[in-house]
């Protein structure tokens, strides 16, 4: 059984940083796609940063480009989302998701596994 456990969310002031982690069990970071998505109250879930090991491409939404970075520690089957220069509009529940390397990474419906989500609140 594949399980994803996210951590690292919290309350941060505007301009601050957070690093989210997504630890996977039962899944090997070998041939994979990983996506970080977020959902704010009353809003649809949106892809923030998504990566495919198949193409090697990384997608960044325009709203986070230059501020967020995705990385993985394949030996530990863990993915990270480094978030810098946080803004109040970044406030949302953040989810990590895993799927096969062949999926269109920006489409949430193609991912097979999801974490439980972690709350990120940016406020002074």
mmCIF file of N, CA and C in Angstrom:
data_model
loop_
_atom_site.group_PDB
_atom_site.id
_atom_site.type_symbol
_atom_site.label_atom_id
_atom_site.label_comp_id
_atom_site.label_asym_id
_atom_site.label_seq_id
_atom_site.Cartn_x
_atom_site.Cartn_y
_atom_site.Cartn_z
ATOM 1 N N UNK A 1 0.844 -1.185 0.000
ATOM 2 C CA UNK A 1 0.000 0.000 0.000
ATOM 3 C C UNK A 1 0.886 1.245 0.000
ATOM 4 N N UNK A 2 0.562 2.148 -0.883
ATOM 5 C CA UNK A 2 1.327 3.389 -0.976
ATOM 6 C C UNK A 2 0.725 4.423 -0.034
ATOM 7 N N UNK A 3 1.591 5.053 0.730
ATOM 8 C CA UNK A 3 1.156 6.136 1.598
ATOM 9 C C UNK A 3 2.082 7.324 1.437
ATOM 10 N N UNK A 4 1.487 8.496 1.426
ATOM 11 C CA UNK A 4 2.250 9.739 1.364
ATOM 12 C C UNK A 4 1.952 10.537 2.618
ATOM 13 N N UNK A 5 2.995 10.985 3.267
ATOM 14 C CA UNK A 5 2.828 11.763 4.486
ATOM 15 C C UNK A 5 3.521 13.102 4.307
ATOM 16 N N UNK A 6 2.730 14.161 4.379
ATOM 17 C CA UNK A 6 3.273 15.500 4.214
ATOM 18 C C UNK A 6 3.542 16.120 5.576
ATOM 19 N N UNK A 7 4.501 17.007 5.597
ATOM 20 C CA UNK A 7 4.813 17.744 6.811
ATOM 21 C C UNK A 7 5.470 19.065 6.430
ATOM 22 N N UNK A 8 5.576 19.946 7.416
ATOM 23 C CA UNK A 8 6.280 21.197 7.191
ATOM 24 C C UNK A 8 5.406 22.422 7.046
ATOM 25 N N UNK A 9 4.092 22.231 7.021
ATOM 26 C CA UNK A 9 3.217 23.384 6.914
ATOM 27 C C UNK A 9 3.177 24.168 8.215
ATOM 28 N N UNK A 10 2.520 25.323 8.171
ATOM 29 C CA UNK A 10 2.419 26.133 9.370
ATOM 30 C C UNK A 10 2.067 27.564 9.044
ATOM 31 N N UNK A 11 2.243 28.400 10.046
ATOM 32 C CA UNK A 11 1.975 29.832 9.913
ATOM 33 C C UNK A 11 3.292 30.568 9.709
ATOM 34 N N UNK A 12 3.338 31.404 8.708
ATOM 35 C CA UNK A 12 4.558 32.159 8.411
ATOM 36 C C UNK A 12 4.162 33.572 8.003
ATOM 37 N N UNK A 13 5.037 34.502 8.282
ATOM 38 C CA UNK A 13 4.771 35.877 7.893
ATOM 39 C C UNK A 13 5.069 36.086 6.418
ATOM 40 N N UNK A 14 4.442 37.068 5.807
ATOM 41 C CA UNK A 14 4.759 37.380 4.407
ATOM 42 C C UNK A 14 6.255 37.627 4.239
ATOM 43 N N UNK A 15 6.791 37.075 3.160
ATOM 44 C CA UNK A 15 8.216 37.169 2.915
ATOM 45 C C UNK A 15 9.018 36.033 3.498
ATOM 46 N N UNK A 16 8.394 35.223 4.317
ATOM 47 C CA UNK A 16 9.073 34.111 4.955
ATOM 48 C C UNK A 16 9.166 32.884 4.067
ATOM 49 N N UNK A 17 9.712 31.826 4.642
ATOM 50 C CA UNK A 17 9.936 30.586 3.894
ATOM 51 C C UNK A 17 9.417 29.393 4.677
ATOM 52 N N UNK A 18 9.049 28.378 3.935
ATOM 53 C CA UNK A 18 8.692 27.080 4.497
ATOM 54 C C UNK A 18 9.214 26.001 3.560
ATOM 55 N N UNK A 19 9.472 24.841 4.128
ATOM 56 C CA UNK A 19 9.867 23.685 3.329
ATOM 57 C C UNK A 19 8.924 22.537 3.655
ATOM 58 N N UNK A 20 8.167 22.140 2.664
ATOM 59 C CA UNK A 20 7.262 21.010 2.825
ATOM 60 C C UNK A 20 7.966 19.723 2.429
ATOM 61 N N UNK A 21 7.632 18.655 3.141
ATOM 62 C CA UNK A 21 8.168 17.341 2.836
ATOM 63 C C UNK A 21 7.028 16.388 2.508
ATOM 64 N N UNK A 22 7.317 15.438 1.658
ATOM 65 C CA UNK A 22 6.357 14.404 1.282
ATOM 66 C C UNK A 22 7.098 13.076 1.290
ATOM 67 N N UNK A 23 6.877 12.306 2.342
ATOM 68 C CA UNK A 23 7.553 11.020 2.489
ATOM 69 C C UNK A 23 6.646 9.913 1.968
ATOM 70 N N UNK A 24 7.182 9.122 1.052
ATOM 71 C CA UNK A 24 6.402 8.050 0.438
ATOM 72 C C UNK A 24 6.842 6.691 0.968
ATOM 73 N N UNK A 25 5.867 5.862 1.279
ATOM 74 C CA UNK A 25 6.148 4.466 1.606
ATOM 75 C C UNK A 25 5.405 3.592 0.615
ATOM 76 N N UNK A 26 6.027 2.468 0.250
ATOM 77 C CA UNK A 26 5.411 1.593 -0.732
ATOM 78 C C UNK A 26 5.535 2.090 -2.159
ATOM 79 N N UNK A 27 6.365 3.088 -2.379
ATOM 80 C CA UNK A 27 6.547 3.669 -3.710
ATOM 81 C C UNK A 27 8.003 4.023 -3.861
ATOM 82 N N UNK A 28 8.582 3.615 -4.969
ATOM 83 C CA UNK A 28 9.990 3.910 -5.215
ATOM 84 C C UNK A 28 10.113 5.050 -6.205
ATOM 85 N N UNK A 29 10.941 6.020 -5.850
ATOM 86 C CA UNK A 29 11.176 7.159 -6.740
ATOM 87 C C UNK A 29 12.115 6.714 -7.861
ATOM 88 N N UNK A 30 11.530 5.999 -8.807
ATOM 89 C CA UNK A 30 12.327 5.473 -9.909
ATOM 90 C C UNK A 30 11.807 6.023 -11.230
ATOM 91 N N UNK A 31 10.612 5.671 -11.578
ATOM 92 C CA UNK A 31 9.957 6.139 -12.794
ATOM 93 C C UNK A 31 8.651 6.780 -12.342
ATOM 94 N N UNK A 32 8.635 8.086 -12.178
ATOM 95 C CA UNK A 32 7.531 8.690 -11.458
ATOM 96 C C UNK A 32 7.260 10.116 -11.916
ATOM 97 N N UNK A 33 6.105 10.571 -11.566
ATOM 98 C CA UNK A 33 5.761 11.988 -11.629
ATOM 99 C C UNK A 33 5.337 12.404 -10.234
ATOM 100 N N UNK A 34 5.738 13.579 -9.865
ATOM 101 C CA UNK A 34 5.329 14.102 -8.572
ATOM 102 C C UNK A 34 4.792 15.507 -8.751
ATOM 103 N N UNK A 35 3.720 15.768 -8.078
ATOM 104 C CA UNK A 35 3.106 17.078 -8.153
ATOM 105 C C UNK A 35 2.811 17.634 -6.779
ATOM 106 N N UNK A 36 3.037 18.909 -6.654
ATOM 107 C CA UNK A 36 2.555 19.641 -5.490
ATOM 108 C C UNK A 36 1.362 20.480 -5.947
ATOM 109 N N UNK A 37 0.244 20.283 -5.293
ATOM 110 C CA UNK A 37 -0.978 21.003 -5.600
ATOM 111 C C UNK A 37 -1.409 21.767 -4.354
ATOM 112 N N UNK A 38 -2.258 22.745 -4.557
ATOM 113 C CA UNK A 38 -2.792 23.458 -3.401
ATOM 114 C C UNK A 38 -4.250 23.807 -3.650
ATOM 115 N N UNK A 39 -4.958 23.975 -2.541
ATOM 116 C CA UNK A 39 -6.365 24.338 -2.638
ATOM 117 C C UNK A 39 -6.696 25.313 -1.526
ATOM 118 N N UNK A 40 -7.115 26.482 -1.929
ATOM 119 C CA UNK A 40 -7.547 27.508 -0.987
ATOM 120 C C UNK A 40 -9.064 27.397 -0.812
ATOM 121 N N UNK A 41 -9.599 27.895 0.281
ATOM 122 C CA UNK A 41 -11.054 27.815 0.511
ATOM 123 C C UNK A 41 -11.836 28.427 -0.646
ATOM 124 N N UNK A 42 -12.802 27.678 -1.145
ATOM 125 C CA UNK A 42 -13.647 28.164 -2.219
ATOM 126 C C UNK A 42 -13.011 28.155 -3.589
ATOM 127 N N UNK A 43 -11.795 27.619 -3.657
ATOM 128 C CA UNK A 43 -11.078 27.607 -4.935
ATOM 129 C C UNK A 43 -10.867 26.171 -5.399
ATOM 130 N N UNK A 44 -10.613 26.029 -6.686
ATOM 131 C CA UNK A 44 -10.287 24.706 -7.219
ATOM 132 C C UNK A 44 -8.836 24.358 -6.897
ATOM 133 N N UNK A 45 -8.570 23.068 -6.851
ATOM 134 C CA UNK A 45 -7.200 22.615 -6.636
ATOM 135 C C UNK A 45 -6.360 22.993 -7.844
ATOM 136 N N UNK A 46 -5.181 23.530 -7.602
ATOM 137 C CA UNK A 46 -4.317 23.941 -8.701
ATOM 138 C C UNK A 46 -2.943 23.319 -8.567
ATOM 139 N N UNK A 47 -2.345 23.029 -9.691
ATOM 140 C CA UNK A 47 -0.982 22.526 -9.701
ATOM 141 C C UNK A 47 -0.015 23.662 -9.456
ATOM 142 N N UNK A 48 0.890 23.459 -8.551
ATOM 143 C CA UNK A 48 1.862 24.481 -8.187
ATOM 144 C C UNK A 48 3.206 24.179 -8.837
ATOM 145 N N UNK A 49 3.754 23.026 -8.533
ATOM 146 C CA UNK A 49 5.016 22.575 -9.118
ATOM 147 C C UNK A 49 4.882 21.088 -9.389
ATOM 148 N N UNK A 50 5.196 20.677 -10.598
ATOM 149 C CA UNK A 50 5.051 19.275 -10.977
ATOM 150 C C UNK A 50 6.273 18.835 -11.765
ATOM 151 N N UNK A 51 6.678 17.599 -11.553
ATOM 152 C CA UNK A 51 7.904 17.072 -12.181
ATOM 153 C C UNK A 51 7.688 15.652 -12.658
ATOM 154 N N UNK A 52 8.258 15.347 -13.820
ATOM 155 C CA UNK A 52 8.237 13.982 -14.328
ATOM 156 C C UNK A 52 9.664 13.492 -14.521
ATOM 157 N N UNK A 53 9.972 12.326 -13.986
ATOM 158 C CA UNK A 53 11.308 11.765 -14.191
ATOM 159 C C UNK A 53 11.461 11.260 -15.612
ATOM 160 N N UNK A 54 10.333 11.020 -16.308
ATOM 161 C CA UNK A 54 10.395 10.549 -17.675
ATOM 162 C C UNK A 54 10.907 11.618 -18.619
ATOM 163 N N UNK A 55 10.296 12.784 -18.579
ATOM 164 C CA UNK A 55 10.709 13.883 -19.460
ATOM 165 C C UNK A 55 11.819 14.726 -18.828
ATOM 166 N N UNK A 56 11.904 14.679 -17.500
ATOM 167 C CA UNK A 56 12.856 15.540 -16.811
ATOM 168 C C UNK A 56 12.384 16.976 -16.704
ATOM 169 N N UNK A 57 11.149 17.218 -17.140
ATOM 170 C CA UNK A 57 10.632 18.588 -17.134
ATOM 171 C C UNK A 57 9.974 18.916 -15.792
ATOM 172 N N UNK A 58 10.074 20.162 -15.432
ATOM 173 C CA UNK A 58 9.409 20.674 -14.236
ATOM 174 C C UNK A 58 8.472 21.788 -14.651
ATOM 175 N N UNK A 59 7.259 21.710 -14.158
ATOM 176 C CA UNK A 59 6.275 22.749 -14.409
ATOM 177 C C UNK A 59 6.130 23.600 -13.155
ATOM 178 N N UNK A 60 6.157 24.892 -13.346
ATOM 179 C CA UNK A 60 5.888 25.835 -12.259
ATOM 180 C C UNK A 60 4.712 26.717 -12.681
ATOM 181 N N UNK A 61 3.749 26.862 -11.789
ATOM 182 C CA UNK A 61 2.687 27.808 -12.101
ATOM 183 C C UNK A 61 3.266 29.217 -12.091
ATOM 184 N N UNK A 62 2.666 30.092 -12.856
ATOM 185 C CA UNK A 62 3.168 31.462 -12.947
ATOM 186 C C UNK A 62 3.195 32.148 -11.592
ATOM 187 N N UNK A 63 2.265 31.788 -10.749
ATOM 188 C CA UNK A 63 2.155 32.463 -9.458
ATOM 189 C C UNK A 63 3.298 32.125 -8.492
ATOM 190 N N UNK A 64 4.024 31.028 -8.746
ATOM 191 C CA UNK A 64 5.100 30.642 -7.822
ATOM 192 C C UNK A 64 6.468 30.606 -8.492
ATOM 193 N N UNK A 65 6.508 30.855 -9.777
ATOM 194 C CA UNK A 65 7.772 30.775 -10.507
ATOM 195 C C UNK A 65 8.794 31.732 -9.901
ATOM 196 N N UNK A 66 9.988 31.208 -9.664
ATOM 197 C CA UNK A 66 11.042 32.009 -9.073
ATOM 198 C C UNK A 66 11.027 32.021 -7.560
ATOM 199 N N UNK A 67 9.975 31.488 -6.956
ATOM 200 C CA UNK A 67 9.873 31.472 -5.496
ATOM 201 C C UNK A 67 9.838 30.060 -4.918
ATOM 202 N N UNK A 68 9.249 29.120 -5.638
ATOM 203 C CA UNK A 68 9.111 27.740 -5.163
ATOM 204 C C UNK A 68 10.048 26.849 -5.957
ATOM 205 N N UNK A 69 10.554 25.822 -5.281
ATOM 206 C CA UNK A 69 11.446 24.863 -5.920
ATOM 207 C C UNK A 69 11.104 23.463 -5.450
ATOM 208 N N UNK A 70 11.055 22.525 -6.373
ATOM 209 C CA UNK A 70 10.807 21.128 -6.042
ATOM 210 C C UNK A 70 12.132 20.377 -6.052
ATOM 211 N N UNK A 71 12.263 19.433 -5.152
ATOM 212 C CA UNK A 71 13.440 18.567 -5.143
ATOM 213 C C UNK A 71 13.040 17.213 -4.581
ATOM 214 N N UNK A 72 13.889 16.224 -4.800
ATOM 215 C CA UNK A 72 13.618 14.888 -4.271
ATOM 216 C C UNK A 72 14.881 14.282 -3.699
ATOM 217 N N UNK A 73 14.703 13.450 -2.713
ATOM 218 C CA UNK A 73 15.770 12.596 -2.200
ATOM 219 C C UNK A 73 15.323 11.181 -2.533
ATOM 220 N N UNK A 74 15.766 10.683 -3.676
ATOM 221 C CA UNK A 74 15.273 9.402 -4.156
ATOM 222 C C UNK A 74 15.656 8.250 -3.225
ATOM 223 N N UNK A 75 16.782 8.373 -2.560
ATOM 224 C CA UNK A 75 17.203 7.325 -1.640
ATOM 225 C C UNK A 75 16.242 7.193 -0.464
ATOM 226 N N UNK A 76 15.606 8.303 -0.113
ATOM 227 C CA UNK A 76 14.664 8.303 1.014
ATOM 228 C C UNK A 76 13.215 8.368 0.554
ATOM 229 N N UNK A 77 13.004 8.295 -0.758
ATOM 230 C CA UNK A 77 11.644 8.364 -1.309
ATOM 231 C C UNK A 77 10.873 9.548 -0.738
ATOM 232 N N UNK A 78 11.522 10.681 -0.754
ATOM 233 C CA UNK A 78 10.942 11.887 -0.183
ATOM 234 C C UNK A 78 11.077 13.033 -1.173
ATOM 235 N N UNK A 79 10.022 13.811 -1.265
ATOM 236 C CA UNK A 79 10.030 15.004 -2.101
ATOM 237 C C UNK A 79 9.875 16.224 -1.214
ATOM 238 N N UNK A 80 10.369 17.329 -1.729
ATOM 239 C CA UNK A 80 10.332 18.572 -0.959
ATOM 240 C C UNK A 80 9.794 19.700 -1.828
ATOM 241 N N UNK A 81 9.181 20.648 -1.182
ATOM 242 C CA UNK A 81 8.772 21.888 -1.838
ATOM 243 C C UNK A 81 9.316 23.035 -1.000
ATOM 244 N N UNK A 82 10.324 23.690 -1.530
ATOM 245 C CA UNK A 82 10.885 24.850 -0.861
ATOM 246 C C UNK A 82 10.128 26.081 -1.312
ATOM 247 N N UNK A 83 9.551 26.784 -0.363
ATOM 248 C CA UNK A 83 8.730 27.951 -0.679
ATOM 249 C C UNK A 83 9.361 29.182 -0.038
ATOM 250 N N UNK A 84 9.778 30.106 -0.881
ATOM 251 C CA UNK A 84 10.403 31.345 -0.414
ATOM 252 C C UNK A 84 9.532 32.543 -0.787
ATOM 253 N N UNK A 85 9.815 33.651 -0.151
ATOM 254 C CA UNK A 85 9.097 34.902 -0.437
ATOM 255 C C UNK A 85 7.593 34.684 -0.429
ATOM 256 N N UNK A 86 7.126 34.039 0.599
ATOM 257 C CA UNK A 86 5.710 33.669 0.659
ATOM 258 C C UNK A 86 4.809 34.900 0.744
ATOM 259 N N UNK A 87 3.649 34.759 0.125
ATOM 260 C CA UNK A 87 2.663 35.835 0.064
ATOM 261 C C UNK A 87 1.359 35.349 0.693
ATOM 262 N N UNK A 88 0.524 36.253 1.152
ATOM 263 C CA UNK A 88 -0.766 35.828 1.713
ATOM 264 C C UNK A 88 -1.577 34.975 0.747
ATOM 265 N N UNK A 89 -1.456 35.249 -0.541
ATOM 266 C CA UNK A 89 -2.209 34.471 -1.524
ATOM 267 C C UNK A 89 -1.683 33.049 -1.693
ATOM 268 N N UNK A 90 -0.583 32.726 -1.061
ATOM 269 C CA UNK A 90 -0.095 31.347 -1.062
ATOM 270 C C UNK A 90 -0.794 30.499 0.004
ATOM 271 N N UNK A 91 -1.601 31.129 0.821
ATOM 272 C CA UNK A 91 -2.322 30.404 1.866
ATOM 273 C C UNK A 91 -3.260 29.370 1.256
ATOM 274 N N UNK A 92 -3.086 28.128 1.668
ATOM 275 C CA UNK A 92 -3.876 27.020 1.123
ATOM 276 C C UNK A 92 -3.477 25.738 1.838
ATOM 277 N N UNK A 93 -4.231 24.682 1.561
ATOM 278 C CA UNK A 93 -3.795 23.335 1.928
ATOM 279 C C UNK A 93 -2.974 22.814 0.762
ATOM 280 N N UNK A 94 -1.787 22.339 1.073
ATOM 281 C CA UNK A 94 -0.874 21.836 0.054
ATOM 282 C C UNK A 94 -0.852 20.313 0.080
ATOM 283 N N UNK A 95 -0.934 19.735 -1.096
ATOM 284 C CA UNK A 95 -0.948 18.292 -1.248
ATOM 285 C C UNK A 95 0.195 17.847 -2.148
ATOM 286 N N UNK A 96 0.783 16.712 -1.826
ATOM 287 C CA UNK A 96 1.690 16.084 -2.779
ATOM 288 C C UNK A 96 0.978 14.890 -3.400
ATOM 289 N N UNK A 97 1.363 14.576 -4.610
ATOM 290 C CA UNK A 97 0.743 13.477 -5.334
ATOM 291 C C UNK A 97 1.798 12.762 -6.157
ATOM 292 N N UNK A 98 1.621 11.464 -6.322
ATOM 293 C CA UNK A 98 2.549 10.646 -7.106
ATOM 294 C C UNK A 98 1.800 9.897 -8.198
ATOM 295 N N UNK A 99 2.479 9.722 -9.321
ATOM 296 C CA UNK A 99 1.914 8.957 -10.409
ATOM 297 C C UNK A 99 3.025 8.420 -11.283
ATOM 298 N N UNK A 100 2.654 7.833 -12.396
ATOM 299 C CA UNK A 100 3.666 7.300 -13.299
ATOM 300 C C UNK A 100 4.302 8.435 -14.090
ATOM 301 N N UNK A 101 5.472 8.149 -14.643
ATOM 302 C CA UNK A 101 6.231 9.184 -15.338
ATOM 303 C C UNK A 101 5.568 9.645 -16.626
ATOM 304 N N UNK A 102 4.588 8.895 -17.119
ATOM 305 C CA UNK A 102 4.007 9.200 -18.426
ATOM 306 C C UNK A 102 2.786 10.121 -18.359
ATOM 307 N N UNK A 103 2.352 10.465 -17.172
ATOM 308 C CA UNK A 103 1.129 11.257 -17.069
ATOM 309 C C UNK A 103 1.378 12.715 -17.437
ATOM 310 N N UNK A 104 0.330 13.408 -17.867
ATOM 311 C CA UNK A 104 0.436 14.865 -18.021
ATOM 312 C C UNK A 104 0.446 15.480 -16.627
ATOM 313 N N UNK A 105 1.578 15.989 -16.201
ATOM 314 C CA UNK A 105 1.801 16.239 -14.780
ATOM 315 C C UNK A 105 0.938 17.337 -14.181
ATOM 316 N N UNK A 106 0.389 18.210 -15.014
ATOM 317 C CA UNK A 106 -0.394 19.305 -14.454
ATOM 318 C C UNK A 106 -1.856 18.936 -14.214
ATOM 319 N N UNK A 107 -2.242 17.741 -14.580
ATOM 320 C CA UNK A 107 -3.622 17.313 -14.437
ATOM 321 C C UNK A 107 -3.760 16.405 -13.210
ATOM 322 N N UNK A 108 -4.426 16.901 -12.200
ATOM 323 C CA UNK A 108 -4.487 16.185 -10.929
ATOM 324 C C UNK A 108 -5.166 14.822 -11.059
ATOM 325 N N UNK A 109 -6.085 14.689 -12.005
ATOM 326 C CA UNK A 109 -6.842 13.446 -12.105
ATOM 327 C C UNK A 109 -5.994 12.263 -12.557
ATOM 328 N N UNK A 110 -4.797 12.515 -13.050
ATOM 329 C CA UNK A 110 -3.938 11.434 -13.521
ATOM 330 C C UNK A 110 -3.043 10.859 -12.419
ATOM 331 N N UNK A 111 -3.009 11.504 -11.277
ATOM 332 C CA UNK A 111 -2.155 11.007 -10.203
ATOM 333 C C UNK A 111 -2.856 9.869 -9.463
ATOM 334 N N UNK A 112 -2.061 8.909 -9.023
ATOM 335 C CA UNK A 112 -2.618 7.723 -8.366
ATOM 336 C C UNK A 112 -2.692 7.853 -6.850
ATOM 337 N N UNK A 113 -1.759 8.587 -6.277
ATOM 338 C CA UNK A 113 -1.650 8.625 -4.821
ATOM 339 C C UNK A 113 -1.558 10.059 -4.335
ATOM 340 N N UNK A 114 -2.208 10.307 -3.220
ATOM 341 C CA UNK A 114 -2.262 11.647 -2.644
ATOM 342 C C UNK A 114 -1.960 11.607 -1.159
ATOM 343 N N UNK A 115 -1.303 12.659 -0.710
ATOM 344 C CA UNK A 115 -1.114 12.840 0.720
ATOM 345 C C UNK A 115 -2.346 13.460 1.348
ATOM 346 N N UNK A 116 -2.294 13.607 2.650
ATOM 347 C CA UNK A 116 -3.451 14.105 3.391
ATOM 348 C C UNK A 116 -3.555 15.629 3.368
ATOM 349 N N UNK A 117 -2.512 16.287 2.942
ATOM 350 C CA UNK A 117 -2.507 17.738 2.886
ATOM 351 C C UNK A 117 -1.908 18.361 4.133
ATOM 352 N N UNK A 118 -1.297 19.500 3.952
ATOM 353 C CA UNK A 118 -0.745 20.256 5.070
ATOM 354 C C UNK A 118 -1.084 21.732 4.880
ATOM 355 N N UNK A 119 -1.517 22.359 5.952
ATOM 356 C CA UNK A 119 -1.977 23.750 5.866
ATOM 357 C C UNK A 119 -0.787 24.706 5.874
ATOM 358 N N UNK A 120 -0.820 25.624 4.945
ATOM 359 C CA UNK A 120 0.152 26.718 4.909
ATOM 360 C C UNK A 120 -0.634 28.019 5.020
ATOM 361 N N UNK A 121 -0.298 28.812 6.018
ATOM 362 C CA UNK A 121 -0.964 30.088 6.227
ATOM 363 C C UNK A 121 0.081 31.188 6.252
ATOM 364 N N UNK A 122 -0.092 32.152 5.362
ATOM 365 C CA UNK A 122 0.836 33.279 5.279
ATOM 366 C C UNK A 122 0.089 34.520 5.746
ATOM 367 N N UNK A 123 0.493 35.016 6.887
ATOM 368 C CA UNK A 123 -0.223 36.136 7.479
ATOM 369 C C UNK A 123 0.671 36.845 8.477
ATOM 370 N N UNK A 124 0.465 38.140 8.588
ATOM 371 C CA UNK A 124 1.202 38.918 9.588
ATOM 372 C C UNK A 124 0.391 39.021 10.877
#
